[in-house]
CSV table of C-alpha atoms and ligand atoms in Angstrom, one decimal:
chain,number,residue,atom,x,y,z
A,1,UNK,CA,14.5,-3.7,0.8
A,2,UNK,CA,14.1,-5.5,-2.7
A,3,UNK,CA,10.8,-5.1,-4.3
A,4,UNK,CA,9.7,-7.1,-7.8
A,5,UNK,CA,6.8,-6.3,-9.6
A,6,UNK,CA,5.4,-8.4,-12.4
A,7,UNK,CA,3.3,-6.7,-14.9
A,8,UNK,CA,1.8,-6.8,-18.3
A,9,UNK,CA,2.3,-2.5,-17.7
A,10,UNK,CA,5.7,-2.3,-16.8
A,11,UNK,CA,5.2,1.9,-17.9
A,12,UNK,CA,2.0,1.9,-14.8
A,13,UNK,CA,5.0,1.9,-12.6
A,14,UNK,CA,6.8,4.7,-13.7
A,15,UNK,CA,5.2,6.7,-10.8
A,16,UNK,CA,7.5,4.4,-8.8
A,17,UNK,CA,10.9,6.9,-10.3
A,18,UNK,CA,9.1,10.2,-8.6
A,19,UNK,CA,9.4,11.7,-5.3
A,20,UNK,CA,10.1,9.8,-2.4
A,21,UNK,CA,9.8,6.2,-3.4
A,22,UNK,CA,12.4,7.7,-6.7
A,23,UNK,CA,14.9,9.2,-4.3
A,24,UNK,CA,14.9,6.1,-2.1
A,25,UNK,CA,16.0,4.2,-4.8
A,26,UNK,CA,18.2,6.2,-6.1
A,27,UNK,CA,19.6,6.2,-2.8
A,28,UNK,CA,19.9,2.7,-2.4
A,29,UNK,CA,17.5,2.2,0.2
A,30,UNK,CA,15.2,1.0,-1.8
A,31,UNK,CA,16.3,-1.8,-5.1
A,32,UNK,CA,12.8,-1.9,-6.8
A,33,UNK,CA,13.0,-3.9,-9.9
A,34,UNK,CA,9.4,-3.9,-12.5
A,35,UNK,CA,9.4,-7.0,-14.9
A,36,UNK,CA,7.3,-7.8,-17.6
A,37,UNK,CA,4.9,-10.4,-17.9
A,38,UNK,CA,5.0,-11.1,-22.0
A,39,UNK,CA,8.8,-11.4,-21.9
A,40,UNK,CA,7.6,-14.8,-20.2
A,41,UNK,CA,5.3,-16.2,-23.1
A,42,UNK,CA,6.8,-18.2,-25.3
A,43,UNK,CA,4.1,-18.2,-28.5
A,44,UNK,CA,4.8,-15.2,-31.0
A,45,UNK,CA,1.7,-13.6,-29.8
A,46,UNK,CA,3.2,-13.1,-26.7
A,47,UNK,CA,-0.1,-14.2,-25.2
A,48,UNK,CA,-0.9,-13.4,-21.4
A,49,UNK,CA,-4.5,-14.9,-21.1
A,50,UNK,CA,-7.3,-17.6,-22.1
A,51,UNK,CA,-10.9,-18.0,-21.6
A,52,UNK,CA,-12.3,-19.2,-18.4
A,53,UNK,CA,-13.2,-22.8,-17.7
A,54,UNK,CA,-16.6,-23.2,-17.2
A,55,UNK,CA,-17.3,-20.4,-19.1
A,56,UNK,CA,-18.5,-16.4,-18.0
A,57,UNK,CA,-17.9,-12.9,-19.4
A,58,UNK,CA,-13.7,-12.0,-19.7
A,59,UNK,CA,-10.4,-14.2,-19.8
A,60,UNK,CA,-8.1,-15.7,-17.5
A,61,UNK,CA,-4.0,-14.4,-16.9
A,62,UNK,CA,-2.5,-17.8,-18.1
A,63,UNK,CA,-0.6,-19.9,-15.5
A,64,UNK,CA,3.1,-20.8,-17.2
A,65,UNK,CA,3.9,-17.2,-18.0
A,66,UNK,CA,3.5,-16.3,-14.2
A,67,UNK,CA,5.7,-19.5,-13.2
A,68,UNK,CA,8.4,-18.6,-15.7
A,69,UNK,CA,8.4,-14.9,-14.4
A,70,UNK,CA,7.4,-15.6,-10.4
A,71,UNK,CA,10.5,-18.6,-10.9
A,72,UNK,CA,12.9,-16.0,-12.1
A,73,UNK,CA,12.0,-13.5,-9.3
A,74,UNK,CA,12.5,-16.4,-6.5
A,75,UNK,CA,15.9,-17.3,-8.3
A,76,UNK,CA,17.3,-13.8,-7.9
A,77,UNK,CA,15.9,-13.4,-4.1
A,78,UNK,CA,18.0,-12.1,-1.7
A,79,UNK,CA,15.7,-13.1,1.2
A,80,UNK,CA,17.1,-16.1,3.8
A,81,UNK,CA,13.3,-17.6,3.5
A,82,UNK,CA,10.3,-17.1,1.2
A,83,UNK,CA,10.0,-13.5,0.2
A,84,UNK,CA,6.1,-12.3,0.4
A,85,UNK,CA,4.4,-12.5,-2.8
A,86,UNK,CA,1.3,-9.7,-2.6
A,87,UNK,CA,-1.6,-10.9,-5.6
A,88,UNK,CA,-3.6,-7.6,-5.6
A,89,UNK,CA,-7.4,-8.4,-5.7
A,90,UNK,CA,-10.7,-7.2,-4.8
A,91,UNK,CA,-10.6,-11.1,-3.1
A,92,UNK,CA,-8.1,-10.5,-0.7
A,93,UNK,CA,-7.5,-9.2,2.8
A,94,UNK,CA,-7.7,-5.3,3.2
A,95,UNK,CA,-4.7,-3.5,3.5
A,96,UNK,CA,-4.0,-1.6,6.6
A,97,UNK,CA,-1.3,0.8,8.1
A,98,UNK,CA,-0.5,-2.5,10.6
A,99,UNK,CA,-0.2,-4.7,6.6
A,100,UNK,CA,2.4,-1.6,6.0
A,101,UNK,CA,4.4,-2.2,8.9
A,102,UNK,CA,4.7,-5.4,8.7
A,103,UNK,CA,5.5,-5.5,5.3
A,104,UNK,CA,8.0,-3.0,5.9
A,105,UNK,CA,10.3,-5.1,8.3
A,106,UNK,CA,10.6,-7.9,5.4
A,107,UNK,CA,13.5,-8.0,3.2
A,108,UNK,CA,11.7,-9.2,-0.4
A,109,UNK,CA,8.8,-8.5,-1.4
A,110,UNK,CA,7.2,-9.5,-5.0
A,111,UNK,CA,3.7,-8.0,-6.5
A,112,UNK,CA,2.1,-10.0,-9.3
A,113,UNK,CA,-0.2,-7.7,-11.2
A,114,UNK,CA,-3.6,-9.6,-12.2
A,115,UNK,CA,-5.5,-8.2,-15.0
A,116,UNK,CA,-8.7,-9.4,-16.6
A,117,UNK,CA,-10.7,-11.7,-14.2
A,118,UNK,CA,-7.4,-12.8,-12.5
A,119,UNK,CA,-4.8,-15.1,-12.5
A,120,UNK,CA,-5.7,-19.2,-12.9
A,121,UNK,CA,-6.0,-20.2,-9.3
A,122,UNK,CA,-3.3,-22.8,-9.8
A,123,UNK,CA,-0.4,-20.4,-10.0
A,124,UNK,CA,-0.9,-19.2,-6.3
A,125,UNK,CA,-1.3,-22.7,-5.1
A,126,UNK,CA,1.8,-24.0,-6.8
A,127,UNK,CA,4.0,-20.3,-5.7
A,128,UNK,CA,3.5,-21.1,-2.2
A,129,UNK,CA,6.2,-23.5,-2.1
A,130,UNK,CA,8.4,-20.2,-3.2
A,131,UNK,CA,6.6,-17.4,-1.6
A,132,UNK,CA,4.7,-16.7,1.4
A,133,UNK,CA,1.6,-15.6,-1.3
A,134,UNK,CA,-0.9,-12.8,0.5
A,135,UNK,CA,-3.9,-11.5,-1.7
A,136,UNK,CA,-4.4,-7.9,-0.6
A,137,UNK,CA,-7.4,-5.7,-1.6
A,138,UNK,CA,-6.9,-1.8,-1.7
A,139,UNK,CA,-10.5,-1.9,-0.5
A,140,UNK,CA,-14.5,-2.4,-1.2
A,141,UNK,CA,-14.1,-1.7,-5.0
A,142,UNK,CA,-12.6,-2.8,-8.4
A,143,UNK,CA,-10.2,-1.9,-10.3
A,144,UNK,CA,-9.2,-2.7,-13.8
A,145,UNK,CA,-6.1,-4.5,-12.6
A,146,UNK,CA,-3.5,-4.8,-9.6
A,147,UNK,CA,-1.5,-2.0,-10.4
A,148,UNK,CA,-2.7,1.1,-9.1
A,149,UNK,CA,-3.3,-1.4,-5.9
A,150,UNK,CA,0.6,-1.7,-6.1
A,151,UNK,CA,1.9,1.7,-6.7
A,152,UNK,CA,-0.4,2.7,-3.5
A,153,UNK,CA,1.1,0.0,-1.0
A,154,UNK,CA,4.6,0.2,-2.3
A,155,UNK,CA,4.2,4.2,-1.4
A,156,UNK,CA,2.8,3.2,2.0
A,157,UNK,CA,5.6,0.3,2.8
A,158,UNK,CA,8.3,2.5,0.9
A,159,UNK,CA,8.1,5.4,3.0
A,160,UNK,CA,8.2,3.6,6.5
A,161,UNK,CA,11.8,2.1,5.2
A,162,UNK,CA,14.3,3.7,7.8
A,163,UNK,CA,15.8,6.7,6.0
A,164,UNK,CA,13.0,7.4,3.6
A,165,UNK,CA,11.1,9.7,5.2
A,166,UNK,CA,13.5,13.0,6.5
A,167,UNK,CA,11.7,13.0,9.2
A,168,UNK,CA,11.1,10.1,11.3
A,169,UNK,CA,8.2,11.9,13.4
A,170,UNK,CA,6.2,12.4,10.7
A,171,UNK,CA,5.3,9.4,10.8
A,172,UNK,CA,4.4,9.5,14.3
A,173,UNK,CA,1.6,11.9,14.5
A,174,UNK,CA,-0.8,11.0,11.0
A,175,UNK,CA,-4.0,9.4,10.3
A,176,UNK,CA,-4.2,5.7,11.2
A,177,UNK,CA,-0.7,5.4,13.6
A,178,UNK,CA,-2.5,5.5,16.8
A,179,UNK,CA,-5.8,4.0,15.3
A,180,UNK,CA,-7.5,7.6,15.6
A,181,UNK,CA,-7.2,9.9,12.1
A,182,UNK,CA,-4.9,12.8,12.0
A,183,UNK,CA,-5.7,16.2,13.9
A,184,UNK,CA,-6.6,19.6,11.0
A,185,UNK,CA,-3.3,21.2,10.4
A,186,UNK,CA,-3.0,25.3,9.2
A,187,UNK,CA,-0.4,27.0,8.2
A,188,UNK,CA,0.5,31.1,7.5
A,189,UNK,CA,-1.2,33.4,7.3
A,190,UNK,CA,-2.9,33.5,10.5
A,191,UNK,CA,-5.8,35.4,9.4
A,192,UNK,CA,-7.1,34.0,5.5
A,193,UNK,CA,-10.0,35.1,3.5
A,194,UNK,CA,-11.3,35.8,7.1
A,195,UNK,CA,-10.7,32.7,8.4
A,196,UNK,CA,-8.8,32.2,11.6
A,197,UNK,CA,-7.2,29.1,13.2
A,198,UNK,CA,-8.0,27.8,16.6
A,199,UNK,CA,-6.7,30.2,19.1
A,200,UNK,CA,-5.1,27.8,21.1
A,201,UNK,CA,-2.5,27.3,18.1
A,202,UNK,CA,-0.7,30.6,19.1
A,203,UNK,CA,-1.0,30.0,22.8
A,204,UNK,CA,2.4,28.1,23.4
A,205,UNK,CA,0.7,26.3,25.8
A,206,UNK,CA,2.6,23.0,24.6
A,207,UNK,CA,0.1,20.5,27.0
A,208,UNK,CA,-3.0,22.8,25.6
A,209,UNK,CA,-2.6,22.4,22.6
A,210,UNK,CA,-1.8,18.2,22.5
A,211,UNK,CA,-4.8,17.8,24.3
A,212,UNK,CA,-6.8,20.0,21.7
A,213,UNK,CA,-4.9,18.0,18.8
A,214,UNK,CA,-5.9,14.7,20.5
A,215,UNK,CA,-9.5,15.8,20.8
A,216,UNK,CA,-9.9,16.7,17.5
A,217,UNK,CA,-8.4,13.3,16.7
A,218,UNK,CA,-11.2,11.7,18.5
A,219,UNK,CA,-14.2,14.2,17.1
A,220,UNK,CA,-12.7,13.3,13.8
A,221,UNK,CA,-12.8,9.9,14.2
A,222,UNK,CA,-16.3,9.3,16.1
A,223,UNK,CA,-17.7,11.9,13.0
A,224,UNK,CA,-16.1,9.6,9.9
A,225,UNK,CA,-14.8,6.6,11.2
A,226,UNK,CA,-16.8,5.4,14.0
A,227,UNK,CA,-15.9,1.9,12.7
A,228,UNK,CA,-12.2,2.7,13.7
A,229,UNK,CA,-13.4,3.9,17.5
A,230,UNK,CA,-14.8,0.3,17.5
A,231,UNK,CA,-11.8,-1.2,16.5
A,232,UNK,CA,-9.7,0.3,19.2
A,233,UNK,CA,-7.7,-2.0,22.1
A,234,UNK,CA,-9.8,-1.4,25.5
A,235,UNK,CA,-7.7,1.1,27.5
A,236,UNK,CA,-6.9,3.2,24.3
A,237,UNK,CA,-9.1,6.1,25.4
A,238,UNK,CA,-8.3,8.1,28.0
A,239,UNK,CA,-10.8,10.1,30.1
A,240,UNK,CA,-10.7,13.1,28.4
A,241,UNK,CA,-11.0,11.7,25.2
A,242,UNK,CA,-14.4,10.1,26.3
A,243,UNK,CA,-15.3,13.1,27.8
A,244,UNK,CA,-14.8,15.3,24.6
B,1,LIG,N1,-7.5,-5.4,-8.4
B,1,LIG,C1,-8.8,-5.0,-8.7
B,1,LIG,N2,-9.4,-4.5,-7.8
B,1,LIG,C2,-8.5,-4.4,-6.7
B,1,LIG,C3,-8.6,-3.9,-5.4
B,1,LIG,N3,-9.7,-3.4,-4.9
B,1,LIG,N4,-7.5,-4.0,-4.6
B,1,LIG,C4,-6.4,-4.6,-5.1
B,1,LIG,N5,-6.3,-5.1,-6.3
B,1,LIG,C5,-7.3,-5.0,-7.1
């Protein structure tokens, strides 16, 4: 997969070198590329944003610098058709595990990092002849700009990329792949600062201790999320998990 990310914090990205998202690109599963906004300006300022017509508190990202660098990134797609162009902002659709996946099966993907009060409206009106544009919220909050929001879905959509993750069935079995949130895990010792684990752990019982993972999926759930118990496909649930 190609990833471009178009910043006026190239160094926010950084992260992007470490751990699994680093190896997969040192790898070559992964060619992530993180350009620089101001090396689009053209004034010796190198200036990235204007106040806002019809006036109200903080500026405006500029539309030509974001042509000249979202132009460049379309030039040098490898994609057949328009690459996906995610705008992070508190304005746009939340991002899910589903968003991941999908995201995950595309060949280009761009990110164009808004800072201030955002980008001037134009730009993603006129890139959508280029890109298929998506904005995409992190969630209910703000942030100071769209980084952050990038190095988080970039991990997510990095890490389903075959090959990426050692293990594929890891990524079976966590919070959000079955619409439920992930069952409590322990590890050794068995018996710490007095605190044991569920007995039926050490049973062996292979069909016991699935159904106890799957009901503590559900307790979970219906305790944190009930909004995600709502949100499940009829048919989802079996008897047992109702009954727990
Ligand atoms: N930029 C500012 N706030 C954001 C959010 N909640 N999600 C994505 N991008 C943002």
């Amino acid at each position: 997969m190609r990833i471009d990310v178009v910043s006026i914090f190239p160094e926010y990205l950084a992260a992007l070198d470490l751990s699994l998202i680093g190896k997969a690109r040192q790898d070559g599963l992964l060619d992530l590329r993180v350009h620089d906004l101001r090396s689009y300006t053209t004034d010796r300022h190198r200036t990235v944003d204007d106040t806002p017509y019809g006036g109200g508190a903080g500026m405006v990202m500029k539309p030509e610098p974001w042509a000249l660098a979202l132009q460049s990134v379309s030039d040098a797609s490898p994609a057949d058709g328009r690459p996906v162009l995610i705008v992070p902002s508190p304005a746009g659709a939340v991002f899910t595990q589903q968003m991941a996946h999908e995201l995950a099966e595309e060949s280009h993907l761009a990110f164009a990092c808004g800072r201030y009060e955002g980008i001037d409206e134009r730009v993603l009106e006129w890139a959508d002849e280029l890109f298929d544009v998506r904005p995409v919220s992190l969630g209910d909050y703000v942030l100071n700009g769209g980084e952050v929001a990038v190095l988080a879905m970039v991990e997510a959509v990095g890490r389903l990329l075959p090959g990426v993750v050692g293990n594929p069935a890891s990524l079976v079995e966590e919070s959000h792949s079955d619409g439920l949130l992930e069952y409590p895990v322990y590890t050794k010792p068995s018996d710490w600062r007095g605190r044991g684990i569920p007995e039926v752990l050490l049973s062996g019982n292979h069909a016991r201790i699935a159904q106890f993972r799957r009901d503590e999926q559900f307790r979970r759930t219906a305790q944190r999320r009930p909004d995600l118990l709502e949100g499940l496909p009829a048919g989802t649930l079996s008897k047992a998990d109702l009954a727990a």
